[in-house]
Tab-separated table of C-alpha atoms and ligand atoms in Angstrom:
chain	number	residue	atom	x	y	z
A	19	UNK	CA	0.000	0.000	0.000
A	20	UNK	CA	1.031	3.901	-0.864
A	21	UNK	CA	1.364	3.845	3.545
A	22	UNK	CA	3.583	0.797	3.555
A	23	UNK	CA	6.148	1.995	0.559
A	24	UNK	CA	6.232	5.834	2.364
A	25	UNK	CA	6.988	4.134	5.899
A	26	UNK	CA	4.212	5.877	8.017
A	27	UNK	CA	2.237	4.297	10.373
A	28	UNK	CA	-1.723	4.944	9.539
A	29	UNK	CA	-3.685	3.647	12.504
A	30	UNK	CA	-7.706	3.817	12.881
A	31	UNK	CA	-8.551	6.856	13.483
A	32	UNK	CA	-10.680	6.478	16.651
A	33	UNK	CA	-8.104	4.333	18.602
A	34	UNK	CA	-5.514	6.114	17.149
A	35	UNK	CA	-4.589	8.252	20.183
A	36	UNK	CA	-2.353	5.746	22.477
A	37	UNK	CA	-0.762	4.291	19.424
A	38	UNK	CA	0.036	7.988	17.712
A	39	UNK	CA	1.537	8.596	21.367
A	40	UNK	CA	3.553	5.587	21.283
A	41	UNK	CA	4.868	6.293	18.483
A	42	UNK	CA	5.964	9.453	19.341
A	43	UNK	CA	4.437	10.854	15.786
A	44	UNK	CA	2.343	13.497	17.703
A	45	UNK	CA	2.563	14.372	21.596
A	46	UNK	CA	-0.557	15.122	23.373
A	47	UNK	CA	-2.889	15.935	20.741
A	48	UNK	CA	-6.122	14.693	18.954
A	49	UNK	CA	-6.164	13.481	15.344
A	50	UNK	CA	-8.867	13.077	12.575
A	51	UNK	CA	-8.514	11.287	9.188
A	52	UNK	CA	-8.075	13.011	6.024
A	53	UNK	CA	-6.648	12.746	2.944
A	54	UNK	CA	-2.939	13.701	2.322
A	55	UNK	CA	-0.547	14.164	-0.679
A	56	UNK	CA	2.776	12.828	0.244
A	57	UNK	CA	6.104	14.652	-1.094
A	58	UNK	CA	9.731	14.086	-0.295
A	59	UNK	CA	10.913	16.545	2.127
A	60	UNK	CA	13.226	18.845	-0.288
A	61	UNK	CA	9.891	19.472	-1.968
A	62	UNK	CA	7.680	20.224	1.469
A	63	UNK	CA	8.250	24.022	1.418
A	64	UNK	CA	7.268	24.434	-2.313
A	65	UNK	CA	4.589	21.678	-2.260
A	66	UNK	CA	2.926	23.582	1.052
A	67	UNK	CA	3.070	26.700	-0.225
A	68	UNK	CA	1.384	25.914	-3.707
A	69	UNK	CA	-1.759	23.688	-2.197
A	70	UNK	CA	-1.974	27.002	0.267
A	71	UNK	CA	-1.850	29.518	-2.732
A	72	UNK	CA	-4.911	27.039	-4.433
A	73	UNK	CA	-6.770	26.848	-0.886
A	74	UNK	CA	-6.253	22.681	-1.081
A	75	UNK	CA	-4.555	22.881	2.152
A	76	UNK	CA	-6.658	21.591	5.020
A	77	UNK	CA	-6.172	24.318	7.782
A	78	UNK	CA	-7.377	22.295	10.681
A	79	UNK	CA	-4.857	19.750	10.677
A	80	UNK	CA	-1.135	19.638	11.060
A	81	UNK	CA	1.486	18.711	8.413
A	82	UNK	CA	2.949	15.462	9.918
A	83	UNK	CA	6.717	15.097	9.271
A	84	UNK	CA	8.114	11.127	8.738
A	85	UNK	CA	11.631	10.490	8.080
A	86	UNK	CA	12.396	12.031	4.535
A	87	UNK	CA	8.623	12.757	3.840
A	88	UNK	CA	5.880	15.115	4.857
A	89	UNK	CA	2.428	14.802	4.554
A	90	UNK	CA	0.326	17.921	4.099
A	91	UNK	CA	-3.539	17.511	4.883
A	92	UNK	CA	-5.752	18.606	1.812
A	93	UNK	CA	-9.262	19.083	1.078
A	94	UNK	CA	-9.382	17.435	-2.203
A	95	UNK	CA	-6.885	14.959	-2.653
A	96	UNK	CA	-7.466	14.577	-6.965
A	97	UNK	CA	-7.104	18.652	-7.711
A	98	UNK	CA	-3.707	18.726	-5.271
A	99	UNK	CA	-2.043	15.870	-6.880
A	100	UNK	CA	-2.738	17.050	-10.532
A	101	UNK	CA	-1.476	20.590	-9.453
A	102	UNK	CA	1.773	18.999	-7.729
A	103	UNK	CA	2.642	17.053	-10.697
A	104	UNK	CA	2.243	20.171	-12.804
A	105	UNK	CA	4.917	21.777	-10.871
A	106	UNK	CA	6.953	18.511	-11.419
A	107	UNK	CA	7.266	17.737	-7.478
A	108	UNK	CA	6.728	13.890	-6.596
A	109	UNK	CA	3.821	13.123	-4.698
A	110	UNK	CA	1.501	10.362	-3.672
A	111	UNK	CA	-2.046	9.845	-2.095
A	112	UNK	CA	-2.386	8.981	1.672
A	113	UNK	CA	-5.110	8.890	3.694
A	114	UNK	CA	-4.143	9.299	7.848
A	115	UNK	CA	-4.823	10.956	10.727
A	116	UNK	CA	-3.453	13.929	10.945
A	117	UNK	CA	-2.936	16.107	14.029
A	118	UNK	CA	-5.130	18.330	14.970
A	119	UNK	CA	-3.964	22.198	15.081
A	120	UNK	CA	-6.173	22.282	18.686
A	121	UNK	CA	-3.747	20.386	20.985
A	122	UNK	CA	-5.076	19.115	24.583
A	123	UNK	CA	-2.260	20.785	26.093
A	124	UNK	CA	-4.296	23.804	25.383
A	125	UNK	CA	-8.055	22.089	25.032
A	126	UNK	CA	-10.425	21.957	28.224
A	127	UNK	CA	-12.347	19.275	29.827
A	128	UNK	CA	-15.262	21.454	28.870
A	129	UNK	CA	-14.142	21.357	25.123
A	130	UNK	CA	-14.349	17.971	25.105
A	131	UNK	CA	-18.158	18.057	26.748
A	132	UNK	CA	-19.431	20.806	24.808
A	133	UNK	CA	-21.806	18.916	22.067
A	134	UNK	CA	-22.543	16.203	24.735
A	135	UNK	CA	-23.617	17.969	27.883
A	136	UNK	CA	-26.550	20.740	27.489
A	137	UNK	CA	-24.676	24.445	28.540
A	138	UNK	CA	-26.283	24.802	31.990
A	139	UNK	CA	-25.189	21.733	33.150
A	140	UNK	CA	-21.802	22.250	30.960
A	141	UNK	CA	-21.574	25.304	33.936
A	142	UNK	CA	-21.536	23.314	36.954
A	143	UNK	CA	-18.722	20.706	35.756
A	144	UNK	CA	-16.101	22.126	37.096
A	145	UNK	CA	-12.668	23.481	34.912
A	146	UNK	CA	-10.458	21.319	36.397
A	147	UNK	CA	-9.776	18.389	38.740
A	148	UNK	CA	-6.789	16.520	40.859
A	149	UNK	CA	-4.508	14.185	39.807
A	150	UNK	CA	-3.640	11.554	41.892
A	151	UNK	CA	-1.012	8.721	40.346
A	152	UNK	CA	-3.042	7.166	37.598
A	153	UNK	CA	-6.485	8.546	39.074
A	154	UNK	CA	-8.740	11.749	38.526
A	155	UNK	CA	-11.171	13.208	41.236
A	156	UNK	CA	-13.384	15.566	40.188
A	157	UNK	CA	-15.909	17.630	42.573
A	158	UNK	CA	-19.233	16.883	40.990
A	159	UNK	CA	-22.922	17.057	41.981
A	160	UNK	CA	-24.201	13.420	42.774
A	161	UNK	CA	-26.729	14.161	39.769
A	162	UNK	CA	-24.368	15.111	37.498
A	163	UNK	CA	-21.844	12.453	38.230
A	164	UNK	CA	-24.796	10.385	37.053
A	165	UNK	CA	-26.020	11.821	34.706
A	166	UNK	CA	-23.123	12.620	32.779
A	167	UNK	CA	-20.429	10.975	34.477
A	168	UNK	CA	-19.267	8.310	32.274
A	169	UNK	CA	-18.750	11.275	29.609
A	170	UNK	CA	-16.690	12.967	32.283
A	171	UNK	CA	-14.297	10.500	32.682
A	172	UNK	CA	-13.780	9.785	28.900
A	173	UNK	CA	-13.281	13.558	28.304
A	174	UNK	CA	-10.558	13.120	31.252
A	175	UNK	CA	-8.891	10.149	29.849
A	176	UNK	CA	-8.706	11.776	26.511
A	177	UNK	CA	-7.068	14.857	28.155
A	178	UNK	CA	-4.924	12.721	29.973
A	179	UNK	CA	-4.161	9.669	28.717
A	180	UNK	CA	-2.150	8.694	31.965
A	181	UNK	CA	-4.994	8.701	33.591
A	182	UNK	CA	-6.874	5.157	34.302
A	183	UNK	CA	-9.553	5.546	35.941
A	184	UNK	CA	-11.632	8.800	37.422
A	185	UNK	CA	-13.849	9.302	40.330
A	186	UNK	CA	-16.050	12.131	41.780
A	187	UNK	CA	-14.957	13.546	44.953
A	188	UNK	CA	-17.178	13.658	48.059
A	189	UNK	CA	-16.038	15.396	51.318
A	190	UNK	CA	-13.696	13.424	53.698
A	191	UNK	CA	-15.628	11.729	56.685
A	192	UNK	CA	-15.140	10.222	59.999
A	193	UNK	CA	-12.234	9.899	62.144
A	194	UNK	CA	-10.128	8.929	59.864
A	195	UNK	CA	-10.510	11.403	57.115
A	196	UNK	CA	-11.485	8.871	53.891
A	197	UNK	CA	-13.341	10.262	51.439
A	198	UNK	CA	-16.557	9.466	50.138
A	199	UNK	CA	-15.820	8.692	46.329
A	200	UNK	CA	-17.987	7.721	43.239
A	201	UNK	CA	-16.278	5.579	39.827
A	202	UNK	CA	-17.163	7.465	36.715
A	203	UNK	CA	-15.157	5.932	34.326
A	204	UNK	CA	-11.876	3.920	33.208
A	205	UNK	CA	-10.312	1.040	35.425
A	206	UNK	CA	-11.877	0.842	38.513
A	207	UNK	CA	-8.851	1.127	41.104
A	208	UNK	CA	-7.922	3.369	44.289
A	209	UNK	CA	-4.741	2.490	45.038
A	210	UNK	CA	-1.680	3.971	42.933
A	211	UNK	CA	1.158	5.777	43.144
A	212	UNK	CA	1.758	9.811	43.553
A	213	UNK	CA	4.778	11.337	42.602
A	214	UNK	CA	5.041	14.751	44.972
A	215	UNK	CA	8.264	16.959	44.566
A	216	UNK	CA	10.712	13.071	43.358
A	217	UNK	CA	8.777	11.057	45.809
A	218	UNK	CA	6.778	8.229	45.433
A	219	UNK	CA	4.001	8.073	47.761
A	220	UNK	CA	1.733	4.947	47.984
A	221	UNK	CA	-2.212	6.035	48.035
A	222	UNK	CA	-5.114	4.430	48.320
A	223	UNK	CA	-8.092	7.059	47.918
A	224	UNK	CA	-10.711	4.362	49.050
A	225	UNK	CA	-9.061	3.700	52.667
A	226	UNK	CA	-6.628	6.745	53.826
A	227	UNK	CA	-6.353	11.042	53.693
A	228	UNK	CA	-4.434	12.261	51.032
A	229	UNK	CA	-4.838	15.531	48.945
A	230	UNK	CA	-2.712	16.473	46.493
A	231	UNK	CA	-2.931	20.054	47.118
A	232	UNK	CA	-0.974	20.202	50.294
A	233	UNK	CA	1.999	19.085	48.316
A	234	UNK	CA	3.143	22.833	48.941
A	235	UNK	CA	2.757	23.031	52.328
A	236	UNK	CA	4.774	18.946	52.889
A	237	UNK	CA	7.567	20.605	51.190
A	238	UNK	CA	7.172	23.786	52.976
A	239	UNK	CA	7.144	22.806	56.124
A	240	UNK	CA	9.955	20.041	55.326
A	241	UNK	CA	12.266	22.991	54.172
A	242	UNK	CA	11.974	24.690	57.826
A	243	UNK	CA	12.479	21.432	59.498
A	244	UNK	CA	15.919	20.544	57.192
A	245	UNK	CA	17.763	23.462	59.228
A	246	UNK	CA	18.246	21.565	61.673
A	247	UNK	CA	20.015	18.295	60.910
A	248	UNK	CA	19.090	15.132	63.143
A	249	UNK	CA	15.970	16.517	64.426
A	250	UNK	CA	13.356	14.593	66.508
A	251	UNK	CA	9.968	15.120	64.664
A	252	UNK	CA	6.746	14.022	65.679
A	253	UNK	CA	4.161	13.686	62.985
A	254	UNK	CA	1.152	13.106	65.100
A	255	UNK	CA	-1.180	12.753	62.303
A	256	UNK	CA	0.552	11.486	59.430
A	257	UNK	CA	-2.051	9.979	57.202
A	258	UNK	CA	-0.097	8.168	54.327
A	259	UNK	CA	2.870	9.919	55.678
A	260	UNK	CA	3.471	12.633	52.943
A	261	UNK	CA	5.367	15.187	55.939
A	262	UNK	CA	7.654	12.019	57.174
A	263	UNK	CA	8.551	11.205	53.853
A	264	UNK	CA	9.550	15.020	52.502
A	265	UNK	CA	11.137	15.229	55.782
A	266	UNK	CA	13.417	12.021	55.708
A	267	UNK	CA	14.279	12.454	51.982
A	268	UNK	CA	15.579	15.899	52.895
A	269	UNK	CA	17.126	15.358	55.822
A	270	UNK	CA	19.135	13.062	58.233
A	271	UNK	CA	16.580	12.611	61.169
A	272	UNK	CA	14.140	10.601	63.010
A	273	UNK	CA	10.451	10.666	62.557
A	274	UNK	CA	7.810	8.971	64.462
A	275	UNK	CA	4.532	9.040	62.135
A	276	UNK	CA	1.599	8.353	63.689
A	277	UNK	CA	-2.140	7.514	62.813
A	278	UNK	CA	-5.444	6.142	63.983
A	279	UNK	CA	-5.493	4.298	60.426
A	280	UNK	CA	-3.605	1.204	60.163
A	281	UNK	CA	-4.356	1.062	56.200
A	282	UNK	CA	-2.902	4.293	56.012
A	283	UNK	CA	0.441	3.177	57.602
A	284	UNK	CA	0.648	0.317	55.927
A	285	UNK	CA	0.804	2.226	52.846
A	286	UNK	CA	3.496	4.459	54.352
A	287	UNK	CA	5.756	1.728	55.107
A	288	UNK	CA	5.697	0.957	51.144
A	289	UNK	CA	6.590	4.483	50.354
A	290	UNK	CA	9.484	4.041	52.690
A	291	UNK	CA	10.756	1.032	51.267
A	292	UNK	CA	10.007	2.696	47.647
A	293	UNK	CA	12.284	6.031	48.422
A	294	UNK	CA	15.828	6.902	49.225
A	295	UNK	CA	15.373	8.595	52.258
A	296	UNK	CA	18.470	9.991	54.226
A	297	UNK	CA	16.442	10.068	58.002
A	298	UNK	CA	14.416	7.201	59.572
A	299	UNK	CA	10.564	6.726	60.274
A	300	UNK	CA	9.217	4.975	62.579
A	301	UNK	CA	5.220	4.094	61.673
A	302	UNK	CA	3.496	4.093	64.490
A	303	UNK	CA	-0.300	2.816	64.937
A	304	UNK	CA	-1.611	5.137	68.014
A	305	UNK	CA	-3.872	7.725	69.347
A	306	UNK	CA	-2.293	10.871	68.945
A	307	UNK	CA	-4.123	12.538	71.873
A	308	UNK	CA	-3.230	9.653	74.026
A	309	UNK	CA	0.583	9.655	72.945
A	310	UNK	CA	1.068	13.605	73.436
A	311	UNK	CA	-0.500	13.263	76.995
A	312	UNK	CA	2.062	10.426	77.936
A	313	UNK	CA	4.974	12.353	76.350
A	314	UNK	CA	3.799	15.363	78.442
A	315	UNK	CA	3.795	13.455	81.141
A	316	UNK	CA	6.672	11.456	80.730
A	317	UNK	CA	8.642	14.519	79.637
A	318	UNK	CA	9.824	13.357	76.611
A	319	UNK	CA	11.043	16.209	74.406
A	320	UNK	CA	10.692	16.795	70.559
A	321	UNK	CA	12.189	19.348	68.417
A	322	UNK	CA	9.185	19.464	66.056
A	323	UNK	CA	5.484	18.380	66.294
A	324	UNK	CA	3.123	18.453	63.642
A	325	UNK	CA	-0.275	18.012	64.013
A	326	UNK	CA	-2.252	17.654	60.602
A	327	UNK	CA	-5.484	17.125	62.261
A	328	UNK	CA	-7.442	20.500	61.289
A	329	UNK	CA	-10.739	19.196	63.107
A	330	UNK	CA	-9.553	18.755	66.442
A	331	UNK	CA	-6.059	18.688	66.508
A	332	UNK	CA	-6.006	22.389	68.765
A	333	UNK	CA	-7.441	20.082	71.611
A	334	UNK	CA	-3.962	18.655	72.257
A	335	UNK	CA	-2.321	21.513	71.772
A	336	UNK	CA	-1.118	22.072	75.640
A	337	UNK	CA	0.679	18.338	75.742
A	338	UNK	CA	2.334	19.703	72.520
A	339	UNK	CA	3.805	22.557	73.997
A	340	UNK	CA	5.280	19.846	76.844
A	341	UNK	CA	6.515	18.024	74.728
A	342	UNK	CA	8.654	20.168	72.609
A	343	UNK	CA	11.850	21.934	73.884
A	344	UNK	CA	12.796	25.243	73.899
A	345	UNK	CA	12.683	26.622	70.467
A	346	UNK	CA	11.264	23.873	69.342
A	347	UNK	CA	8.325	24.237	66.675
A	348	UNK	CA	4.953	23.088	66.681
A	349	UNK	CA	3.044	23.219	63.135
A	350	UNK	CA	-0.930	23.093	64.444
A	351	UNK	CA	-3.532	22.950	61.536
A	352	UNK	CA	-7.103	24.495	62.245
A	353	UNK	CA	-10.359	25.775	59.950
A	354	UNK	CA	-11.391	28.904	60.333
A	355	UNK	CA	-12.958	31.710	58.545
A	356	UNK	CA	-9.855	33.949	58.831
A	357	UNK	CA	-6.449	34.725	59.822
A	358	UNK	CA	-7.626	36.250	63.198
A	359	UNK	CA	-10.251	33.886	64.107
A	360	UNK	CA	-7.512	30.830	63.586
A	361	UNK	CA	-5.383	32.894	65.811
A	362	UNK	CA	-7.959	33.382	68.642
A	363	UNK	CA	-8.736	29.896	68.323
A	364	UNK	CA	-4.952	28.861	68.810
A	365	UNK	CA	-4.959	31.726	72.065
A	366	UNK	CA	-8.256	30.603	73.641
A	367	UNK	CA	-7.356	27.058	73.795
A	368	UNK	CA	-4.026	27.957	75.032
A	369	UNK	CA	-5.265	29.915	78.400
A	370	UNK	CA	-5.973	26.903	79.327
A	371	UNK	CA	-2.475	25.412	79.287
A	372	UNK	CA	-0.697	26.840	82.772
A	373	UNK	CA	2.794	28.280	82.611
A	374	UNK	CA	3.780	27.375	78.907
A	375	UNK	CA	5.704	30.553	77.544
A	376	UNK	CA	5.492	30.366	73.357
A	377	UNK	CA	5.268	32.743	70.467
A	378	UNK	CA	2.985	32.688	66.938
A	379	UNK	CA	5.745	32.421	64.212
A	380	UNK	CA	2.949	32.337	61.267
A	381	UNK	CA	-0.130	32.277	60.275
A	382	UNK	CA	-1.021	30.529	57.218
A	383	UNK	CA	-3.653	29.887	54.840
A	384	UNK	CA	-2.982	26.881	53.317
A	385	UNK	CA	-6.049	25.312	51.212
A	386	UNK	CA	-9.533	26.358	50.456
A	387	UNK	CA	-12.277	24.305	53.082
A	388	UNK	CA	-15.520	25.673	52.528
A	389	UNK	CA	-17.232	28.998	50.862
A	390	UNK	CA	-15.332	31.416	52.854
A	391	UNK	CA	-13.497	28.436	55.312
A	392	UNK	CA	-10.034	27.631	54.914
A	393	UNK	CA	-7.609	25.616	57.120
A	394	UNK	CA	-4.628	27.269	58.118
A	395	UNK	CA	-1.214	26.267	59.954
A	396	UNK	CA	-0.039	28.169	62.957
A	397	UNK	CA	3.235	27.811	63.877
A	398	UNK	CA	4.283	27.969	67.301
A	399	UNK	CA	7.668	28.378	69.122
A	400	UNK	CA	8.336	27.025	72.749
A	401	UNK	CA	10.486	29.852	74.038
B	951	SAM	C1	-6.179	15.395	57.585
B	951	SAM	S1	-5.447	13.820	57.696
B	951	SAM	C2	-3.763	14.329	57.550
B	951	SAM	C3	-2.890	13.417	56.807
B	951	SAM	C4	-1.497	13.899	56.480
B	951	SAM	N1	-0.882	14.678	57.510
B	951	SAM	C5	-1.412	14.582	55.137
B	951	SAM	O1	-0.915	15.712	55.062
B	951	SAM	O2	-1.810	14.013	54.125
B	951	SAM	C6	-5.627	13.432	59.395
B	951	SAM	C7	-5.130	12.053	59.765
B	951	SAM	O3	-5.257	11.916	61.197
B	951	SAM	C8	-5.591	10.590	61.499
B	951	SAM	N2	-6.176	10.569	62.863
B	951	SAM	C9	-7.390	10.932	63.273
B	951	SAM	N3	-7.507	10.809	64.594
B	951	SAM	C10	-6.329	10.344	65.041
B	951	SAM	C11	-5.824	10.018	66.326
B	951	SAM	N4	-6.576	10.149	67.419
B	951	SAM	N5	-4.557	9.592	66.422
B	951	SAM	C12	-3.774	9.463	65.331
B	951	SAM	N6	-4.202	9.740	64.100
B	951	SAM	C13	-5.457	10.183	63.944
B	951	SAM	C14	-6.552	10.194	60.389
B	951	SAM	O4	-6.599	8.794	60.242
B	951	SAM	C15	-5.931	10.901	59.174
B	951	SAM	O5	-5.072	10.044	58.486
């Protein structure tokens, strides 16, 4: 065939995408057949620029360079060959799939949904998403997960063809912080690996916390706590162990990572045999509340404490102070509806611990909560 003797690879159209990207013909972009006149390269520049003087050249789509040939898109394949071979440059038919001129690096998810969903409900999907590994979690309205949900995650997929499977996001319930999720598409699967700042943290959305969006504040508060090489940290709530792990790969140290969730640390323990880290965790299945109050009272001193708990985690706040020395920091997460009210929350609960002498270092706003709620970290220094 004319697509064997020129050496390109002309797959189906429709499943055309993966295989296109494999073959590292296109990168990230959608295709649609068409016919093409094939011309030695030498000839490209003249051949282009006479089908685009005679308006044969099909706008849309990209000219798709092959070894020692391109292949220019045209709108009738008869007229452009004739013309070609009047200006004595070599050419053959082709039909392919060309790339399209729109690429997804620069196409929407709504793009993709716009002649399936009706434009009110194209309104309330929202712009954009998380990625988490291989998996997408979109906020979506029960009825519109639904309703339109399997086009959702096909639109997703297409945008990202990493991406194997997609899920709408609920809110994060109960003690231990899972959150409520919905499968809208690909292959069903919650566990995977995230890749935050070189590391590889094992996740499992179905069974343990873990947001993508603090990835900013891990490494921030990692980067405060590599100052001081061979540091005791506590990380009271450690979920999956994101903190720990930026921590230890940054730093030589010990970490004690604790959580309610035994799932979670399991999965922690696989990050930790998955990374190079230079300091040491120890995963530790406990009540946080419990542990603080026996370090308190045992007097057992850490440099740093963080406490990732926003719900509740102010409550332990006066065994915290105990058990971190002077100058020591403690990194206390809370929601509130501003920088003052997290602070008063922070001052009211700490009139109640006797004789502790500390200082606010900063107030943060780290991640959106709720209309108008955000959480933010305080951090504290014994003095
Ligand atoms: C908001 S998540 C934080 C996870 C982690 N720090 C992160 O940044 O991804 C809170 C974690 O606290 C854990 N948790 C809740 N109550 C706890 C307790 N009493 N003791 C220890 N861990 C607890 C939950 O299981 C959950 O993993």
């Amino acid at each position: 065939t004319p697509t064997e003797r020129i050496g390109i690879h002309t797959p189906r159209c429709a499943d055309s995408y993966a295989e296109l990207r494999a073959l590292n013909m296109v990168s990230r972009v959608s295709c649609r057949e068409a016919d093409g006149v094939a011309v030695p390269r030498n000839f490209g520049e003249l051949a282009l620029k006479t089908l685009k003087r005679s308006n044969l050249y099909l706008q849309e789509l990209k000219v798709t360079h092959r070894d020692d040939t391109i292949v220019i898109p045209v709108t009738n394949v008869e007229k452009a060959i004739a013309i070609l071979r009047s200006q004595h440059i070599p050419c053959r038919h082709l039909r392919m799939c060309f790339p399209s001129k729109t690429t997804l690096r620069h196409a929407t998810l709504r793009d993709f949904l716009r002649d399936k969903v009706p434009q009110k409900d194209l309104e309330r999907i929202p712009r954009s998403f998380y990625i988490v590994g291989d998996i997408a979690l979109i906020s979506l309205d029960i009825e519109l997960a639904e309703r339109y949900g399997h086009l959702i995650a096909e639109a997703i997929m297409k945008l990202h063809p990493r991406i194997r499977a997609v899920y709408a996001r609920g809110e994060t319930v109960g003690i231990e912080r899972v959150r409520r999720l919905i499968f809208l598409g690909g292959e069903p699967h919650t566990r995977t690996i995230h890749r935050e700042s070189g590391i590889n943290i094992v996740v499992d959305i179905a069974h343990a916390y873990y947001n993508p969006a603090l990835a900013t504040e891990h490494e921030r508060v990692a980067s405060i706590i590599a100052t001081t090489p061979g540091a005791k940290i506590l990380d009271a709530f450690t979920g999956v162990g994101p903190f720990a792990l930026h921590i230890a790969k940054r730093s030589w140290c010990y970490v004690v990572a604790c959580d309610i969730n035994i799932y979670a640390l399991k999965l922690l323990r696989e990050s930790i045999r998955l990374n190079k880290l230079r300091g040491h965790i120890e995963a530790l299945n406990v009540d946080s509340f419990k542990l603080l109050e026996s370090l308190d009272r045992a007097g057992i001193l850490f440099d740093y404490i963080i406490m990732n708990m926003p719900h509740q985690a102010i409550e332990a706040l006066c065994h915290a102070l105990n058990a971190v020395r002077s100058r020591g920091l403690i990194f206390v997460y809370t929601i509130a509806h501003s920088d003052d009210e997290a602070l008063s929350q922070v001052k009211n609960k700490t009139l109640e611990c006797r004789g502790i002498a500390f200082r606010v270092v900063e107030v943060r706003r780290v991640l959106d909560y709720a209309p108008r709620k955000y959480i933010y970290r305080l951090t504290l220094e014994r003095t």
